[in-house]
């Protein structure tokens, strides 16, 4: 445990060690005509265990720690610019509440069937968003990250693409992007569909090609099927341990995420995607006390359907770990995330999303197949 804490607390120092050699141990083709580590590491919202999420600083740290891909979640502004936020409501991840000029923008909207109060990206132009600064989403758990509150802007998708290219050249390995289109049905209802702008941006940046290191994500289904017709990149169908795709809900389709990860559902996914991205609890469930149970058949079923599996989200704090690996009752303390990684590597994952890229790389190097 001392070693884990030291690794996590030495994020900057680790950048030099891991960032330069993280890709040296490569043992399987990645589908792009290159080679990659057997378990692909996706920097979840960047290195959000160490910096406020969805900031250029967070993405850069993840890449320097060794992430194979960085993950921008995409929403849109009032003037149609794609920016990186986990959801359209920005009260929890920016200092918008501290700007009196935007007090009147606070409102309540129905977001995927849920009444949500706050400030929404589609009510701000990019220029207005540029006056805001990012802050830590979960300060009670990640108090150390709060020292960066107010330091970073909300980045555009173009800036994330530019960053990945700069870092690819600097680090001498290609840093992929795994953009997620957030709340597709919602934004269409706002008259600001994300997909046309997204396609145009990939085309403009020369990324609409089979060998581009781009994997497109969505929790909805219809938009991925539509995008599959015009994009030549890879796709991942995200799923949740509960509920259903919101586009299914709106159309009255009774299928749930549980149906999607059934053997028949996975065969359908394989018609338009190369990956499935389940909640990790769909791979290895927990009991009522939070202890891990036996793995489900999801990974084997997905592989049989010809799909790779990337699970989310791996975080080092006790608050998020299975009870098996918690170090104390303190939710903010680090537990034994290495043992969690090993459990899921052994379950056959092809990739994983993590807030703690450095520990994932260390685990991959130690527990590789």
CSV table of C-alpha atoms in Angstrom, one decimal:
chain,number,residue,atom,x,y,z
A,1,UNK,CA,0.0,0.0,0.0
A,2,UNK,CA,2.9,2.4,0.7
A,3,UNK,CA,4.0,1.8,-2.9
A,4,UNK,CA,0.6,2.5,-4.3
A,5,UNK,CA,0.3,5.8,-2.4
A,6,UNK,CA,3.8,6.8,-3.5
A,7,UNK,CA,2.9,6.1,-7.1
A,8,UNK,CA,-0.3,8.1,-7.0
A,9,UNK,CA,1.2,11.0,-5.1
A,10,UNK,CA,4.2,11.3,-7.4
A,11,UNK,CA,2.2,11.9,-10.6
A,12,UNK,CA,4.5,14.5,-12.0
A,13,UNK,CA,7.7,12.5,-11.3
A,14,UNK,CA,6.0,9.4,-12.8
A,15,UNK,CA,5.4,11.2,-16.0
A,16,UNK,CA,9.0,11.1,-17.0
A,17,UNK,CA,9.4,7.4,-16.1
A,18,UNK,CA,6.1,6.0,-17.5
A,19,UNK,CA,5.5,8.5,-20.3
A,20,UNK,CA,8.8,7.7,-22.1
A,21,UNK,CA,8.5,3.9,-21.9
A,22,UNK,CA,4.9,2.9,-21.4
A,23,UNK,CA,4.5,1.5,-24.9
A,24,UNK,CA,7.7,-0.6,-24.9
A,25,UNK,CA,6.0,-3.8,-23.9
A,26,UNK,CA,3.7,-4.5,-26.8
A,27,UNK,CA,2.3,-7.8,-27.7
A,28,UNK,CA,-0.8,-7.7,-29.8
A,29,UNK,CA,-2.1,-6.0,-33.0
A,30,UNK,CA,-4.5,-3.2,-32.3
A,31,UNK,CA,-6.5,-3.2,-35.5
A,32,UNK,CA,-4.8,0.0,-36.8
A,33,UNK,CA,-1.9,-1.8,-38.4
A,34,UNK,CA,0.2,-1.1,-35.3
A,35,UNK,CA,0.9,-2.9,-32.1
A,36,UNK,CA,-0.4,-2.0,-28.6
A,37,UNK,CA,-0.3,-3.4,-25.1
A,38,UNK,CA,-2.7,-6.3,-24.6
A,39,UNK,CA,-5.0,-4.2,-22.3
A,40,UNK,CA,-5.6,-0.7,-23.7
A,41,UNK,CA,-5.5,2.1,-21.1
A,42,UNK,CA,-8.0,4.9,-21.6
A,43,UNK,CA,-7.4,8.0,-19.6
A,44,UNK,CA,-10.9,8.7,-18.2
A,45,UNK,CA,-11.6,12.4,-18.6
A,46,UNK,CA,-7.9,12.6,-18.7
A,47,UNK,CA,-6.0,11.9,-15.5
A,48,UNK,CA,-8.9,13.0,-13.4
A,49,UNK,CA,-7.6,11.4,-10.3
A,50,UNK,CA,-5.0,14.2,-10.2
A,51,UNK,CA,-6.4,17.2,-12.1
A,52,UNK,CA,-9.9,18.6,-12.6
A,53,UNK,CA,-11.6,16.5,-15.3
A,54,UNK,CA,-11.8,17.4,-18.9
A,55,UNK,CA,-9.1,20.0,-18.9
A,56,UNK,CA,-6.1,20.1,-21.2
A,57,UNK,CA,-3.9,19.6,-18.1
A,58,UNK,CA,-5.8,16.5,-17.2
A,59,UNK,CA,-5.5,15.0,-20.7
A,60,UNK,CA,-1.8,15.9,-21.0
A,61,UNK,CA,-1.0,14.3,-17.7
A,62,UNK,CA,-2.8,11.1,-18.7
A,63,UNK,CA,-0.8,10.9,-21.9
A,64,UNK,CA,2.5,11.5,-20.2
A,65,UNK,CA,1.6,8.8,-17.7
A,66,UNK,CA,1.2,6.4,-20.5
A,67,UNK,CA,-2.4,6.4,-21.6
A,68,UNK,CA,-3.0,4.9,-25.0
A,69,UNK,CA,-6.1,7.1,-25.5
A,70,UNK,CA,-7.5,10.2,-23.8
A,71,UNK,CA,-11.2,10.6,-23.4
A,72,UNK,CA,-13.1,13.9,-24.2
A,73,UNK,CA,-16.8,13.8,-23.4
A,74,UNK,CA,-18.5,16.1,-25.9
A,75,UNK,CA,-21.3,18.6,-25.4
A,76,UNK,CA,-22.1,21.7,-27.4
A,77,UNK,CA,-22.2,25.5,-26.9
A,78,UNK,CA,-25.0,27.9,-28.0
A,79,UNK,CA,-23.0,28.7,-31.1
A,80,UNK,CA,-22.4,25.1,-32.0
A,81,UNK,CA,-18.8,24.5,-30.8
A,82,UNK,CA,-18.0,21.1,-29.3
A,83,UNK,CA,-16.4,21.4,-25.9
A,84,UNK,CA,-15.3,18.8,-23.3
A,85,UNK,CA,-17.6,18.4,-20.4
A,86,UNK,CA,-19.2,15.2,-18.9
A,87,UNK,CA,-22.7,16.7,-19.1
A,88,UNK,CA,-24.3,19.9,-20.3
A,89,UNK,CA,-24.8,21.2,-16.7
A,90,UNK,CA,-21.6,22.9,-15.7
A,91,UNK,CA,-22.4,24.1,-12.1
A,92,UNK,CA,-20.5,21.1,-10.7
A,93,UNK,CA,-17.3,21.4,-12.7
A,94,UNK,CA,-16.8,25.1,-13.3
A,95,UNK,CA,-17.0,28.4,-11.3
A,96,UNK,CA,-20.0,29.6,-13.2
A,97,UNK,CA,-21.9,30.2,-9.9
A,98,UNK,CA,-19.2,32.8,-8.9
A,99,UNK,CA,-20.0,34.9,-12.0
A,100,UNK,CA,-22.9,37.3,-11.2
A,101,UNK,CA,-23.3,38.1,-14.9
A,102,UNK,CA,-24.6,34.6,-15.4
A,103,UNK,CA,-26.9,34.3,-12.4
A,104,UNK,CA,-29.9,34.7,-14.7
A,105,UNK,CA,-28.8,31.7,-16.8
A,106,UNK,CA,-29.5,29.3,-14.0
A,107,UNK,CA,-32.5,27.2,-14.9
A,108,UNK,CA,-34.1,23.8,-14.7
A,109,UNK,CA,-34.3,21.5,-17.7
A,110,UNK,CA,-35.3,17.9,-18.3
A,111,UNK,CA,-32.1,15.9,-19.1
A,112,UNK,CA,-32.8,12.4,-20.2
A,113,UNK,CA,-36.0,12.4,-18.3
A,114,UNK,CA,-34.5,13.9,-15.1
A,115,UNK,CA,-35.2,17.4,-13.9
A,116,UNK,CA,-31.8,19.1,-13.6
A,117,UNK,CA,-31.1,22.5,-12.2
A,118,UNK,CA,-28.0,24.5,-13.1
A,119,UNK,CA,-26.2,26.2,-15.9
A,120,UNK,CA,-26.1,24.5,-19.3
A,121,UNK,CA,-23.5,24.7,-22.1
A,122,UNK,CA,-26.1,25.2,-24.8
A,123,UNK,CA,-27.0,28.5,-23.1
A,124,UNK,CA,-23.5,29.9,-23.4
A,125,UNK,CA,-21.4,30.9,-26.4
A,126,UNK,CA,-17.9,29.7,-26.5
A,127,UNK,CA,-16.6,33.2,-25.7
A,128,UNK,CA,-18.8,33.2,-22.6
A,129,UNK,CA,-17.6,29.7,-21.5
A,130,UNK,CA,-14.0,31.0,-22.0
A,131,UNK,CA,-14.6,33.4,-19.0
A,132,UNK,CA,-15.2,30.4,-16.7
A,133,UNK,CA,-12.6,28.1,-15.1
A,134,UNK,CA,-12.8,24.4,-14.3
A,135,UNK,CA,-12.9,23.0,-10.7
A,136,UNK,CA,-12.8,19.6,-9.1
A,137,UNK,CA,-16.1,17.7,-9.3
A,138,UNK,CA,-15.6,15.7,-6.1
A,139,UNK,CA,-13.6,17.9,-3.7
A,140,UNK,CA,-14.5,15.8,-0.6
A,141,UNK,CA,-12.8,12.8,-2.2
A,142,UNK,CA,-10.1,14.6,-4.1
A,143,UNK,CA,-9.2,17.5,-2.0
A,144,UNK,CA,-5.7,17.7,-3.4
A,145,UNK,CA,-7.2,18.4,-6.9
A,146,UNK,CA,-8.8,21.6,-5.5
A,147,UNK,CA,-5.5,23.4,-5.6
A,148,UNK,CA,-6.0,23.5,-9.4
A,149,UNK,CA,-9.5,25.1,-9.1
A,150,UNK,CA,-9.6,28.2,-11.3
A,151,UNK,CA,-6.5,27.4,-13.3
A,152,UNK,CA,-7.9,25.8,-16.4
A,153,UNK,CA,-10.4,26.7,-19.2
A,154,UNK,CA,-13.0,24.5,-20.7
A,155,UNK,CA,-11.3,23.1,-23.8
A,156,UNK,CA,-12.8,22.7,-27.2
A,157,UNK,CA,-12.7,19.4,-29.0
A,158,UNK,CA,-10.3,20.9,-31.6
A,159,UNK,CA,-7.9,21.8,-28.8
A,160,UNK,CA,-8.0,18.2,-27.6
A,161,UNK,CA,-7.2,16.9,-31.1
A,162,UNK,CA,-4.4,19.4,-31.3
A,163,UNK,CA,-3.1,18.3,-28.0
A,164,UNK,CA,-3.1,14.7,-28.9
A,165,UNK,CA,-1.1,15.5,-32.0
A,166,UNK,CA,1.5,17.6,-30.2
A,167,UNK,CA,2.0,14.9,-27.5
A,168,UNK,CA,2.1,12.1,-30.1
A,169,UNK,CA,5.0,13.9,-31.7
A,170,UNK,CA,6.7,14.7,-28.5
A,171,UNK,CA,6.3,11.3,-26.9
A,172,UNK,CA,7.1,9.4,-30.1
A,173,UNK,CA,3.9,7.3,-29.8
A,174,UNK,CA,0.4,7.9,-31.1
A,175,UNK,CA,-2.0,9.2,-28.4
A,176,UNK,CA,-5.5,8.1,-29.5
A,177,UNK,CA,-8.7,9.9,-28.7
A,178,UNK,CA,-11.9,8.2,-27.6
A,179,UNK,CA,-14.6,10.9,-27.7
A,180,UNK,CA,-18.0,10.3,-26.2
A,181,UNK,CA,-21.0,11.9,-27.7
A,182,UNK,CA,-23.1,12.9,-24.6
A,183,UNK,CA,-26.9,13.1,-24.5
A,184,UNK,CA,-27.4,12.9,-28.2
A,185,UNK,CA,-31.3,12.8,-28.0
A,186,UNK,CA,-31.3,15.8,-25.6
A,187,UNK,CA,-29.1,18.0,-27.8
A,188,UNK,CA,-31.2,17.2,-30.8
A,189,UNK,CA,-34.2,18.3,-28.8
A,190,UNK,CA,-32.4,21.6,-28.1
A,191,UNK,CA,-31.9,22.1,-31.9
A,192,UNK,CA,-28.1,21.6,-31.5
A,193,UNK,CA,-27.3,18.0,-32.7
A,194,UNK,CA,-23.7,17.1,-31.9
A,195,UNK,CA,-23.2,14.5,-34.7
A,196,UNK,CA,-23.0,16.8,-37.8
A,197,UNK,CA,-20.4,19.0,-36.2
A,198,UNK,CA,-18.5,16.0,-34.9
A,199,UNK,CA,-18.4,14.3,-38.4
A,200,UNK,CA,-17.3,17.6,-40.0
A,201,UNK,CA,-14.5,18.0,-37.4
A,202,UNK,CA,-13.1,14.4,-38.0
A,203,UNK,CA,-13.2,15.1,-41.7
A,204,UNK,CA,-11.5,18.5,-41.4
A,205,UNK,CA,-8.7,17.0,-39.2
A,206,UNK,CA,-8.1,14.0,-41.5
A,207,UNK,CA,-9.4,11.5,-38.9
A,208,UNK,CA,-12.2,9.9,-40.8
A,209,UNK,CA,-10.2,6.9,-41.9
A,210,UNK,CA,-9.9,3.2,-40.7
A,211,UNK,CA,-6.3,3.7,-39.4
A,212,UNK,CA,-7.1,6.8,-37.4
A,213,UNK,CA,-6.6,6.1,-33.7
A,214,UNK,CA,-10.2,7.2,-32.9
A,215,UNK,CA,-12.9,5.2,-31.1
A,216,UNK,CA,-16.3,6.9,-30.9
A,217,UNK,CA,-18.5,6.2,-27.8
A,218,UNK,CA,-22.2,6.7,-26.9
A,219,UNK,CA,-24.6,5.3,-24.4
A,220,UNK,CA,-27.3,5.7,-27.0
A,221,UNK,CA,-27.6,3.3,-30.0
A,222,UNK,CA,-29.2,5.1,-32.9
A,223,UNK,CA,-26.6,7.8,-33.2
A,224,UNK,CA,-23.8,5.2,-33.4
A,225,UNK,CA,-25.7,3.3,-36.2
A,226,UNK,CA,-26.1,6.6,-38.1
A,227,UNK,CA,-22.4,7.6,-37.6
A,228,UNK,CA,-21.3,4.1,-38.8
A,229,UNK,CA,-22.7,5.0,-42.2
A,230,UNK,CA,-20.5,8.1,-42.6
A,231,UNK,CA,-17.4,7.4,-40.4
A,232,UNK,CA,-14.7,4.8,-41.0
A,233,UNK,CA,-13.4,4.8,-37.4
A,234,UNK,CA,-14.1,2.4,-34.6
A,235,UNK,CA,-17.1,2.5,-32.3
A,236,UNK,CA,-17.9,1.4,-28.8
A,237,UNK,CA,-21.4,0.8,-27.5
A,238,UNK,CA,-21.4,1.9,-23.9
A,239,UNK,CA,-23.8,0.2,-21.4
A,240,UNK,CA,-24.8,0.7,-17.8
A,241,UNK,CA,-25.6,-1.7,-15.0
A,242,UNK,CA,-29.1,-0.2,-14.9
A,243,UNK,CA,-31.6,1.5,-17.2
A,244,UNK,CA,-31.8,1.7,-21.0
A,245,UNK,CA,-30.4,3.9,-23.8
A,246,UNK,CA,-32.4,7.1,-23.8
A,247,UNK,CA,-33.1,7.0,-27.5
A,248,UNK,CA,-34.8,3.6,-26.8
A,249,UNK,CA,-36.8,5.2,-24.0
A,250,UNK,CA,-38.0,8.0,-26.2
A,251,UNK,CA,-39.1,5.6,-29.0
A,252,UNK,CA,-40.8,3.2,-26.7
A,253,UNK,CA,-38.3,0.5,-27.3
A,254,UNK,CA,-38.5,-1.8,-24.2
A,255,UNK,CA,-34.9,-3.1,-24.5
A,256,UNK,CA,-32.5,-2.3,-21.7
A,257,UNK,CA,-28.8,-2.3,-21.3
A,258,UNK,CA,-29.2,-5.8,-19.8
A,259,UNK,CA,-30.6,-6.8,-23.2
A,260,UNK,CA,-27.8,-5.2,-25.1
A,261,UNK,CA,-25.2,-7.3,-23.2
A,262,UNK,CA,-27.0,-10.5,-23.7
A,263,UNK,CA,-25.5,-12.9,-26.3
A,264,UNK,CA,-28.1,-11.9,-28.8
A,265,UNK,CA,-27.7,-8.2,-28.0
A,266,UNK,CA,-24.0,-8.3,-28.4
A,267,UNK,CA,-24.3,-9.9,-31.8
A,268,UNK,CA,-26.5,-6.9,-32.8
A,269,UNK,CA,-23.9,-4.5,-31.4
A,270,UNK,CA,-21.2,-6.2,-33.5
A,271,UNK,CA,-23.1,-5.1,-36.6
A,272,UNK,CA,-22.1,-1.5,-36.0
A,273,UNK,CA,-19.3,-1.4,-33.4
A,274,UNK,CA,-16.0,-3.1,-32.6
A,275,UNK,CA,-16.2,-2.6,-28.9
A,276,UNK,CA,-18.7,-2.8,-26.0
A,277,UNK,CA,-18.1,-0.6,-23.0
A,278,UNK,CA,-19.8,-2.0,-19.9
A,279,UNK,CA,-19.9,-0.7,-16.3
A,280,UNK,CA,-17.3,-2.9,-14.6
A,281,UNK,CA,-20.0,-4.2,-12.3
A,282,UNK,CA,-21.5,-5.9,-15.4
A,283,UNK,CA,-18.2,-7.8,-15.7
A,284,UNK,CA,-17.7,-8.7,-12.1
A,285,UNK,CA,-20.7,-7.8,-9.9
A,286,UNK,CA,-20.7,-6.9,-6.3
A,287,UNK,CA,-22.8,-8.3,-3.5
A,288,UNK,CA,-24.9,-6.1,-1.1
A,289,UNK,CA,-21.9,-5.5,1.0
A,290,UNK,CA,-19.7,-4.4,-1.9
A,291,UNK,CA,-17.6,-7.5,-2.2
A,292,UNK,CA,-16.8,-8.9,-5.7
A,293,UNK,CA,-18.6,-12.0,-6.9
A,294,UNK,CA,-17.8,-14.4,-9.7
A,295,UNK,CA,-17.4,-12.8,-13.2
A,296,UNK,CA,-20.4,-12.9,-15.5
A,297,UNK,CA,-20.2,-14.3,-19.0
A,298,UNK,CA,-20.2,-10.8,-20.6
A,299,UNK,CA,-16.5,-10.8,-21.7
A,300,UNK,CA,-16.7,-14.3,-23.2
A,301,UNK,CA,-20.1,-13.5,-24.9
A,302,UNK,CA,-18.6,-10.3,-26.3
A,303,UNK,CA,-15.5,-12.1,-27.6
A,304,UNK,CA,-17.7,-14.8,-29.2
A,305,UNK,CA,-19.6,-12.0,-31.0
A,306,UNK,CA,-16.4,-10.6,-32.3
A,307,UNK,CA,-16.3,-7.6,-29.9
A,308,UNK,CA,-13.6,-6.2,-27.7
A,309,UNK,CA,-14.5,-5.1,-24.1
A,310,UNK,CA,-13.5,-1.9,-22.4
A,311,UNK,CA,-14.9,-1.5,-18.9
A,312,UNK,CA,-15.3,1.6,-16.8
A,313,UNK,CA,-14.3,3.2,-14.3
A,314,UNK,CA,-11.3,2.2,-12.2
A,315,UNK,CA,-10.5,4.7,-9.4
A,316,UNK,CA,-8.0,4.4,-6.5
A,317,UNK,CA,-10.0,5.8,-3.7
A,318,UNK,CA,-11.8,3.5,-1.2
A,319,UNK,CA,-15.1,5.3,-2.1
A,320,UNK,CA,-15.0,3.6,-5.5
A,321,UNK,CA,-13.2,0.3,-4.8
A,322,UNK,CA,-14.9,-3.1,-4.0
A,323,UNK,CA,-15.0,-3.8,-0.3
A,324,UNK,CA,-12.3,-6.5,-0.9
A,325,UNK,CA,-9.7,-3.9,-1.6
A,326,UNK,CA,-10.5,-0.9,0.6
A,327,UNK,CA,-7.8,0.1,3.0
A,328,UNK,CA,-10.0,1.9,5.6
A,329,UNK,CA,-13.3,3.5,6.3
A,330,UNK,CA,-12.0,6.8,4.9
A,331,UNK,CA,-13.5,7.2,1.4
A,332,UNK,CA,-10.8,9.5,0.2
A,333,UNK,CA,-7.9,7.2,1.1
A,334,UNK,CA,-6.3,4.9,-1.5
A,335,UNK,CA,-7.0,1.2,-1.4
A,336,UNK,CA,-5.5,-1.7,-3.2
A,337,UNK,CA,-6.4,-0.8,-6.8
A,338,UNK,CA,-3.6,-3.1,-8.1
A,339,UNK,CA,-5.6,-6.1,-6.9
A,340,UNK,CA,-8.7,-4.8,-8.5
A,341,UNK,CA,-6.8,-4.3,-11.8
A,342,UNK,CA,-5.5,-7.9,-11.6
A,343,UNK,CA,-9.1,-9.3,-11.0
A,344,UNK,CA,-10.3,-7.6,-14.1
A,345,UNK,CA,-7.3,-8.3,-16.2
A,346,UNK,CA,-7.8,-12.0,-15.3
A,347,UNK,CA,-11.5,-11.6,-16.4
A,348,UNK,CA,-10.2,-10.9,-20.0
A,349,UNK,CA,-10.7,-7.2,-20.5
A,350,UNK,CA,-9.3,-5.7,-23.7
A,351,UNK,CA,-9.3,-2.2,-22.3
A,352,UNK,CA,-10.3,-0.1,-19.3
A,353,UNK,CA,-11.1,3.5,-18.3
A,354,UNK,CA,-9.2,4.8,-15.3
A,355,UNK,CA,-8.9,8.1,-13.5
A,356,UNK,CA,-5.4,6.9,-12.3
A,357,UNK,CA,-3.4,6.2,-15.5
A,358,UNK,CA,-0.1,5.7,-13.7
A,359,UNK,CA,-1.3,2.9,-11.5
A,360,UNK,CA,-3.1,1.2,-14.5
A,361,UNK,CA,0.2,1.3,-16.5
A,362,UNK,CA,2.1,-0.1,-13.5
A,363,UNK,CA,-0.5,-2.8,-13.1
A,364,UNK,CA,-0.4,-3.7,-16.8
A,365,UNK,CA,3.3,-4.0,-16.7
A,366,UNK,CA,3.2,-6.3,-13.6
A,367,UNK,CA,0.1,-8.4,-14.4
A,368,UNK,CA,0.2,-8.6,-18.2
A,369,UNK,CA,-0.8,-11.9,-19.7
